[in-house]
CSV table of C-alpha atoms in Angstrom, one decimal:
chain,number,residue,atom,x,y,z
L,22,UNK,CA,-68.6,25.3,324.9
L,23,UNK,CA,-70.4,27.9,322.1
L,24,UNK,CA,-72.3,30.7,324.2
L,25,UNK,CA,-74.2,33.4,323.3
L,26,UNK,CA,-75.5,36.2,325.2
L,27,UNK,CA,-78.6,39.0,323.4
L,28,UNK,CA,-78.7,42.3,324.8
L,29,UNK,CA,-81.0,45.3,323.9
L,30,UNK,CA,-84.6,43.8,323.6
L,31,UNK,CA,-87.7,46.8,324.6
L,32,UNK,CA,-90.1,48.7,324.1
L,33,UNK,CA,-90.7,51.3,321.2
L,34,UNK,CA,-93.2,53.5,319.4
L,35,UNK,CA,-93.8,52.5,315.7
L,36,UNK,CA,-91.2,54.3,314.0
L,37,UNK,CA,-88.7,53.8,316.3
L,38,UNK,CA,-85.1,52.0,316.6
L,39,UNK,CA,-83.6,49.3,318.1
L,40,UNK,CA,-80.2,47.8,318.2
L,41,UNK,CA,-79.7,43.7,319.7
L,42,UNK,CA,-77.0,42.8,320.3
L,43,UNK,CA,-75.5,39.2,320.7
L,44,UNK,CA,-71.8,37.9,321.9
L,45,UNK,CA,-70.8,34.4,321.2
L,46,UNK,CA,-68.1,32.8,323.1
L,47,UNK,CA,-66.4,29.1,322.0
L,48,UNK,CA,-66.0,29.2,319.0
L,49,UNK,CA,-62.5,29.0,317.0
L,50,UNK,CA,-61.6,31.0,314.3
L,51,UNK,CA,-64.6,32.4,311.9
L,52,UNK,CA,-65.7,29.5,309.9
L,53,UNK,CA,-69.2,29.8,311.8
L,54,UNK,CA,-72.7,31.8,311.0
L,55,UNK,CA,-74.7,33.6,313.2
L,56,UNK,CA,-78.2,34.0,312.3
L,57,UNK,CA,-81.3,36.2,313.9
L,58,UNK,CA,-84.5,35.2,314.5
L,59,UNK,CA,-88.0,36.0,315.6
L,60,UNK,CA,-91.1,34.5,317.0
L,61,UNK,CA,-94.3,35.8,317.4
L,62,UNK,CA,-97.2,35.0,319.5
L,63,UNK,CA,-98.9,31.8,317.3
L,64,UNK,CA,-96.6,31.6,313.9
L,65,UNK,CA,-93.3,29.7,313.3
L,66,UNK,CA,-90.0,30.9,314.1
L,67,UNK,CA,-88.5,32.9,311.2
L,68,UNK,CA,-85.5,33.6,309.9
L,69,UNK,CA,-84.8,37.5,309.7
L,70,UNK,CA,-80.8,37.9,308.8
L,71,UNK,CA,-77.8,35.8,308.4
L,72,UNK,CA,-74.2,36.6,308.3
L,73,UNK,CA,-71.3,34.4,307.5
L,74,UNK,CA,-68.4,35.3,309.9
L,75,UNK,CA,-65.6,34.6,307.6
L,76,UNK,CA,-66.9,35.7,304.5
L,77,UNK,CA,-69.7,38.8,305.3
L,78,UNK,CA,-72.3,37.1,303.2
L,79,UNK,CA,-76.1,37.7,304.6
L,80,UNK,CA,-79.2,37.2,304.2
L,81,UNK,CA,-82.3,39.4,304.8
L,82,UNK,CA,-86.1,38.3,305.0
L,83,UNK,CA,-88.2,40.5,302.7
L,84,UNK,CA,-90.1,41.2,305.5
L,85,UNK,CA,-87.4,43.2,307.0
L,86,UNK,CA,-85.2,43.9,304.2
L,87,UNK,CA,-84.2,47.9,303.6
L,88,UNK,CA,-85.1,48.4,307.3
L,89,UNK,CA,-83.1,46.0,309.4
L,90,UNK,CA,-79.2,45.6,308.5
L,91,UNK,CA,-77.2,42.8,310.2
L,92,UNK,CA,-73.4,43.1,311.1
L,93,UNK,CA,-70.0,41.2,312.8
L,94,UNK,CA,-67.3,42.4,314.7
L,95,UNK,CA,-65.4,39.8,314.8
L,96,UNK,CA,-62.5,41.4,317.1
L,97,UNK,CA,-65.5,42.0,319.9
L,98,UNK,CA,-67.3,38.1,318.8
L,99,UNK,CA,-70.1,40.3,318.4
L,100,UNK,CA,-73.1,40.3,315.8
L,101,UNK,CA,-75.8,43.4,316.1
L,102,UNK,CA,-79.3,43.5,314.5
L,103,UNK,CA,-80.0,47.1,313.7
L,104,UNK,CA,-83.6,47.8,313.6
L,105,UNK,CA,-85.0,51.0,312.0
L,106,UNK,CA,-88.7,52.0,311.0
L,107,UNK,CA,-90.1,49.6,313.4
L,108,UNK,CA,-93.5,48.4,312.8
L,109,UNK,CA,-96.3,46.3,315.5
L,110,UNK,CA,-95.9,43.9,313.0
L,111,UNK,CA,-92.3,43.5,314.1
L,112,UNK,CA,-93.5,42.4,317.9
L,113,UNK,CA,-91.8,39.3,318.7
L,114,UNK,CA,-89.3,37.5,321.0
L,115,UNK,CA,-85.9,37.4,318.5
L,116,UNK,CA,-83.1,35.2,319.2
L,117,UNK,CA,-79.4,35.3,317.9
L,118,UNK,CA,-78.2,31.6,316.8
L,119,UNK,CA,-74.8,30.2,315.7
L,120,UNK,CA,-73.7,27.4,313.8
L,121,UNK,CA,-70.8,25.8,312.5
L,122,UNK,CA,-70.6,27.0,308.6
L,123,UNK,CA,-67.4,26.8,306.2
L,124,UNK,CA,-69.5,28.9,303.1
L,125,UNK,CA,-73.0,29.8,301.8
L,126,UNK,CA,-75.3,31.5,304.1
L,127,UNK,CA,-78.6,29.5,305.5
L,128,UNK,CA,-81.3,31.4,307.7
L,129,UNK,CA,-83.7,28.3,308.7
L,130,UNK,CA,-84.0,27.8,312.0
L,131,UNK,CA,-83.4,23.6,312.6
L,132,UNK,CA,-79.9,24.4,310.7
L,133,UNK,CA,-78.7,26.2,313.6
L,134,UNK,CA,-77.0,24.2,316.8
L,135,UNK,CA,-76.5,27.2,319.5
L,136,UNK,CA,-79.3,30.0,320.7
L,137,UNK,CA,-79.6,32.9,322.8
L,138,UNK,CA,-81.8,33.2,325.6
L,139,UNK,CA,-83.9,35.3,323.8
L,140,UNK,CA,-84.7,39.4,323.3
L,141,UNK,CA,-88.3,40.6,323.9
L,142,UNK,CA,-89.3,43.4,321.1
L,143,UNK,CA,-92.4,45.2,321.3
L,144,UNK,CA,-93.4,47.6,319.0
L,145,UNK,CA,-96.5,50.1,320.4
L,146,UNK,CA,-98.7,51.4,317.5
């Protein structure tokens, strides 16, 4: 059974940093993805960043790209979204997700099988 447990969700000024933090349990091996999303009050769940476990590809949203930097430990089954120069606009729930992969990176949400329970991130102006 694939778990995955978020950490580090809160409140910060604009400006600010945040690291999340997301452990996944079940899986065998590294031939799987973990992705990060976000959802906002009213618009779509988004992709933000990517990261093939095997091969350390990613992906980065322009929204977010330069300011956010994803990562894998695979010793520790862990993935961490580091979050720098926060913005309000950055205000959303954001969940880690994992799939099965065996190559190229996808960061759309319906492609992924296995989600967090979610992070809340607030951003204060």
């Amino acid at each position: 059974e694939v778990q995955l447990v978020e950490s580090g969700g809160g409140l910060v000024q604009a400006g600010g940093s945040l690291r999340l933090s997301c452990v996944v349990s079940g899986f065998t091996g590294n031939d799987y993805a973990i992705g990060w999303f976000r959802q906002a009050p009213g618009k779509e769940r988004e992709g933000i960043s990517c990261i093939s476990s095997r091969f350390g590809s990613t992906y980065y949203a322009d929204s977010v790209k330069g300011r956010f930097t994803i990562s894998s430990d695979n010793a520790r089954n862990t993935s961490y979204l580091q979050m720098n120069r926060l913005v309000p606009e950055d205000t959303a729930v954001y969940y880690c997700a994992a799939k099965q992969a065996y190559g190229r990176v996808w960061c759309i949400p319906y492609e992924y099988d296995y989600w967090g329970q979610g992070a809340q991130v607030t951003v204060s102006s």
